[in-house]
Amino acid sequence: MSQTDLSPATRVVTLGRLPAEPGGSVNAPLVLSSTYHADGPVNYARGGNPTWTSFEDVVGSLEGGHGLVLSSGMAAVDAVLALVPVGGTVVAPAGAYNGVVVTLAERAEAGTLSVRFVDQQDAAAVEEALEGAALLWIESPTNPLLDVVDVGALTALAHRAGALVACDNTFATPLLQRPLEDGVDVVVHSVTKYLSGHSDLLLGAVVTRDDEPGRALHARMARHRQMHGAIAGPLEVWLALRGVRTLSVRLERAWANSVILAARLETHPSVTRVRYPGFGAIVSIEVAGGAEGAERVATATRLWVHATSLGGVESMLERRRRQSGEPETTPTNLIRLSVGIEDVEDLWADLAQALDTAADASPGDA
Ligand SMILES: *Cc1c(COP(=O)(O)O)cnc(C)c1O
């Protein structure tokens, strides 16, 4: 049985291991070495590491391409932006992850690229913006508005315009969406989130198709990683490899919890809007009482962790506009919930009491 015949839920467990041999280690080793004995495939550890390769085999297979691990999600974003020629145009959603919006705006300001922010749900606007563009950036679902787009349709528009396409697949994970199958050229991940899943490290990854153009893009980004120098620490990658083994069960549980919580939130009097695409484990809510009301909710939970970030086993919440650089497309009273794997009744009880407390404290301006 070849690995590609196995389901993704199996491959997260089986891939990235060394060939079985009597007495050999069951787990991929953590290789801590800055250099290797001469005349092997890798010379110096800025160019490669066996622990990286194990993790790349897993993420590459799950996405249906070749993985490349980087030191953070933003390092993965940077590796993709390095594919854009100097002065080239990037088309990106106005409501993308704030790190992406901020870095594109700063580079446009510095003159190294030009950016056109669009509502990516408006295909006609995307098509118009793609005129002469070098790269289309897709994020679906978006962080934190959870906008979902037809990745294949936007990709076709971009390719017709001669642009490369990158898709940030952090929220969906390759278990729910595989953008390479829709024709996307580069998939981007913040491994920090679901793939590693324990809020204990920062890492990123890009994945490219296993064809001639895909291999060329992979080689360029691998070269960027090596010469840019911001490489992933082997310990972080080893922890991510350990974390990804449970991706399927973590996501299954967190998704099931999210469906239940989203339905209950719909009927809570302090909640004015629930954004949930029906899959995955991020639910964004808008609450009565504006930004202050949202702050009261976010600070009144005991079980839910009040912190930024997402995708870990523990449930976490945050009013997103607390972050400087958060796009104005995000409502000031929006709270992003990253639903974890705890017991759903415990999660609901804590969230409901926080919403009730905030409502009681509010001057009644719902
Ligand atoms: C967190 C995040 C990133 C950035 O990843 P880091 O690992 O924090 O550098 C990129 N895209 C999305 C959608 C994210 O949620």
GROMACS .gro file of N, CA, C and O and ligand atoms in nm, residues 70-77 96-100 137 139-143 168-171 188-193 201-205 309-310 320 336, ligand 1:
model
  167
   70LEU      N    1   0.953   2.691   0.736
   70LEU     CA    2   1.020   2.819   0.762
   70LEU      C    3   1.000   2.858   0.907
   70LEU      O    4   0.921   2.795   0.978
   71SER      N    5   1.069   2.964   0.949
   71SER     CA    6   1.077   2.993   1.092
   71SER      C    7   0.947   3.048   1.152
   71SER      O    8   0.931   3.048   1.273
   72SER      N    9   0.854   3.093   1.069
   72SER     CA   10   0.724   3.141   1.119
   72SER      C   11   0.630   3.152   1.000
   72SER      O   12   0.675   3.143   0.884
   73GLY      N   13   0.504   3.174   1.029
   73GLY     CA   14   0.410   3.198   0.920
   73GLY      C   15   0.451   3.321   0.840
   73GLY      O   16   0.443   3.323   0.717
   74MET      N   17   0.496   3.425   0.908
   74MET     CA   18   0.538   3.546   0.837
   74MET      C   19   0.663   3.521   0.753
   74MET      O   20   0.681   3.584   0.648
   75ALA      N   21   0.752   3.430   0.796
   75ALA     CA   22   0.867   3.395   0.712
   75ALA      C   23   0.819   3.324   0.585
   75ALA      O   24   0.878   3.340   0.478
   76ALA      N   25   0.710   3.248   0.598
   76ALA     CA   26   0.652   3.182   0.480
   76ALA      C   27   0.593   3.287   0.386
   76ALA      O   28   0.610   3.281   0.264
   77VAL      N   29   0.523   3.386   0.445
   77VAL     CA   30   0.469   3.496   0.365
   77VAL      C   31   0.583   3.566   0.291
   77VAL      O   32   0.575   3.593   0.171
   96ALA      N   33  -0.738   4.057   0.498
   96ALA     CA   34  -0.650   3.942   0.523
   96ALA      C   35  -0.591   3.950   0.665
   96ALA      O   36  -0.607   4.050   0.735
   97TYR      N   37  -0.522   3.844   0.705
   97TYR     CA   38  -0.447   3.841   0.831
   97TYR      C   39  -0.367   3.971   0.845
   97TYR      O   40  -0.300   4.013   0.751
   98ASN      N   41  -0.372   4.034   0.962
   98ASN     CA   42  -0.317   4.169   0.973
   98ASN      C   43  -0.166   4.178   0.943
   98ASN      O   44  -0.120   4.278   0.890
   99GLY      N   45  -0.092   4.073   0.972
   99GLY     CA   46   0.052   4.074   0.940
   99GLY      C   47   0.076   4.087   0.790
   99GLY      O   48   0.171   4.152   0.745
  100VAL      N   49  -0.011   4.024   0.712
  100VAL     CA   50   0.002   4.030   0.566
  100VAL      C   51  -0.036   4.169   0.516
  100VAL      O   52   0.035   4.228   0.434
  137TRP      N   53  -0.293   3.712  -0.381
  137TRP     CA   54  -0.291   3.653  -0.247
  137TRP      C   55  -0.435   3.619  -0.207
  137TRP      O   56  -0.521   3.707  -0.209
  139GLU      N   57  -0.685   3.437   0.091
  139GLU     CA   58  -0.695   3.380   0.225
  139GLU      C   59  -0.840   3.335   0.240
  139GLU      O   60  -0.931   3.414   0.219
  140SER      N   61  -0.862   3.208   0.271
  140SER     CA   62  -1.000   3.158   0.279
  140SER      C   63  -1.005   3.036   0.370
  140SER      O   64  -0.938   2.937   0.343
  141PRO      N   65  -1.083   3.040   0.479
  141PRO     CA   66  -1.154   3.156   0.531
  141PRO      C   67  -1.055   3.261   0.583
  141PRO      O   68  -0.946   3.226   0.626
  142THR      N   69  -1.099   3.389   0.580
  142THR     CA   70  -1.009   3.495   0.627
  142THR      C   71  -1.008   3.504   0.779
  142THR      O   72  -1.104   3.468   0.846
  143ASN      N   73  -0.896   3.557   0.827
  143ASN     CA   74  -0.875   3.585   0.968
  143ASN      C   75  -0.898   3.735   0.991
  143ASN      O   76  -0.822   3.815   0.938
  168ASP      N   77  -0.332   3.133   0.162
  168ASP     CA   78  -0.305   3.108   0.304
  168ASP      C   79  -0.413   3.011   0.354
  168ASP      O   80  -0.530   3.044   0.361
  169ASN      N   81  -0.368   2.889   0.384
  169ASN     CA   82  -0.461   2.781   0.420
  169ASN      C   83  -0.458   2.751   0.570
  169ASN      O   84  -0.497   2.642   0.614
  170THR      N   85  -0.412   2.850   0.648
  170THR     CA   86  -0.396   2.829   0.793
  170THR      C   87  -0.527   2.789   0.862
  170THR      O   88  -0.529   2.699   0.946
  171PHE      N   89  -0.637   2.857   0.827
  171PHE     CA   90  -0.763   2.834   0.898
  171PHE      C   91  -0.827   2.701   0.860
  171PHE      O   92  -0.884   2.634   0.946
  188VAL      N   93   0.030   2.851   0.178
  188VAL     CA   94   0.104   2.909   0.290
  188VAL      C   95   0.038   2.866   0.421
  188VAL      O   96  -0.084   2.863   0.431
  189HIS      N   97   0.120   2.833   0.520
  189HIS     CA   98   0.068   2.798   0.652
  189HIS      C   99   0.142   2.870   0.762
  189HIS      O  100   0.264   2.881   0.759
  190SER      N  101   0.064   2.914   0.861
  190SER     CA  102   0.124   2.943   0.990
  190SER      C  103   0.114   2.810   1.066
  190SER      O  104   0.007   2.774   1.116
  191VAL      N  105   0.224   2.739   1.071
  191VAL     CA  106   0.229   2.608   1.140
  191VAL      C  107   0.209   2.628   1.290
  191VAL      O  108   0.169   2.536   1.363
  192THR      N  109   0.235   2.751   1.334
  192THR     CA  110   0.211   2.792   1.472
  192THR      C  111   0.070   2.753   1.520
  192THR      O  112   0.050   2.729   1.639
  193LYS      N  113  -0.024   2.751   1.428
  193LYS     CA  114  -0.165   2.734   1.462
  193LYS      C  115  -0.204   2.586   1.461
  193LYS      O  116  -0.152   2.511   1.542
  201LEU      N  117   0.502   2.704   1.997
  201LEU     CA  118   0.612   2.734   1.904
  201LEU      C  119   0.561   2.822   1.791
  201LEU      O  120   0.441   2.831   1.769
  202LEU      N  121   0.655   2.885   1.719
  202LEU     CA  122   0.623   2.954   1.594
  202LEU      C  123   0.694   2.883   1.479
  202LEU      O  124   0.814   2.852   1.489
  203LEU      N  125   0.619   2.858   1.373
  203LEU     CA  126   0.676   2.799   1.251
  203LEU      C  127   0.584   2.832   1.135
  203LEU      O  128   0.465   2.860   1.155
  204GLY      N  129   0.638   2.822   1.014
  204GLY     CA  130   0.556   2.840   0.895
  204GLY      C  131   0.594   2.736   0.791
  204GLY      O  132   0.692   2.662   0.808
  205ALA      N  133   0.515   2.729   0.685
  205ALA     CA  134   0.547   2.638   0.575
  205ALA      C  135   0.487   2.691   0.446
  205ALA      O  136   0.385   2.760   0.448
  309SER      N  137  -0.370   3.471   1.906
  309SER     CA  138  -0.335   3.341   1.844
  309SER      C  139  -0.453   3.245   1.848
  309SER      O  140  -0.561   3.278   1.902
  310LEU      N  141  -0.435   3.132   1.787
  310LEU     CA  142  -0.545   3.040   1.761
  310LEU      C  143  -0.490   2.903   1.722
  310LEU      O  144  -0.370   2.886   1.701
  320ARG      N  145  -1.035   4.146   1.837
  320ARG     CA  146  -0.926   4.161   1.740
  320ARG      C  147  -0.875   4.304   1.725
  320ARG      O  148  -0.756   4.325   1.698
  336ARG      N  149  -1.283   3.711   1.828
  336ARG     CA  150  -1.251   3.588   1.757
  336ARG      C  151  -1.236   3.476   1.860
  336ARG      O  152  -1.157   3.487   1.955
  367LIG     C1  153  -0.094   3.364   1.251
  367LIG     C2  154  -0.118   3.376   1.105
  367LIG     C3  155  -0.014   3.407   1.017
  367LIG     C4  156   0.128   3.440   1.064
  367LIG     O1  157   0.190   3.330   1.122
  367LIG     P1  158   0.305   3.340   1.237
  367LIG     O2  159   0.338   3.198   1.258
  367LIG     O3  160   0.243   3.409   1.353
  367LIG     O4  161   0.417   3.418   1.179
  367LIG     C5  162  -0.042   3.409   0.881
  367LIG     N1  163  -0.168   3.385   0.835
  367LIG     C6  164  -0.269   3.357   0.918
  367LIG     C7  165  -0.405   3.331   0.861
  367LIG     C8  166  -0.248   3.351   1.056
  367LIG     O5  167  -0.352   3.324   1.137
   0.00000   0.00000   0.00000
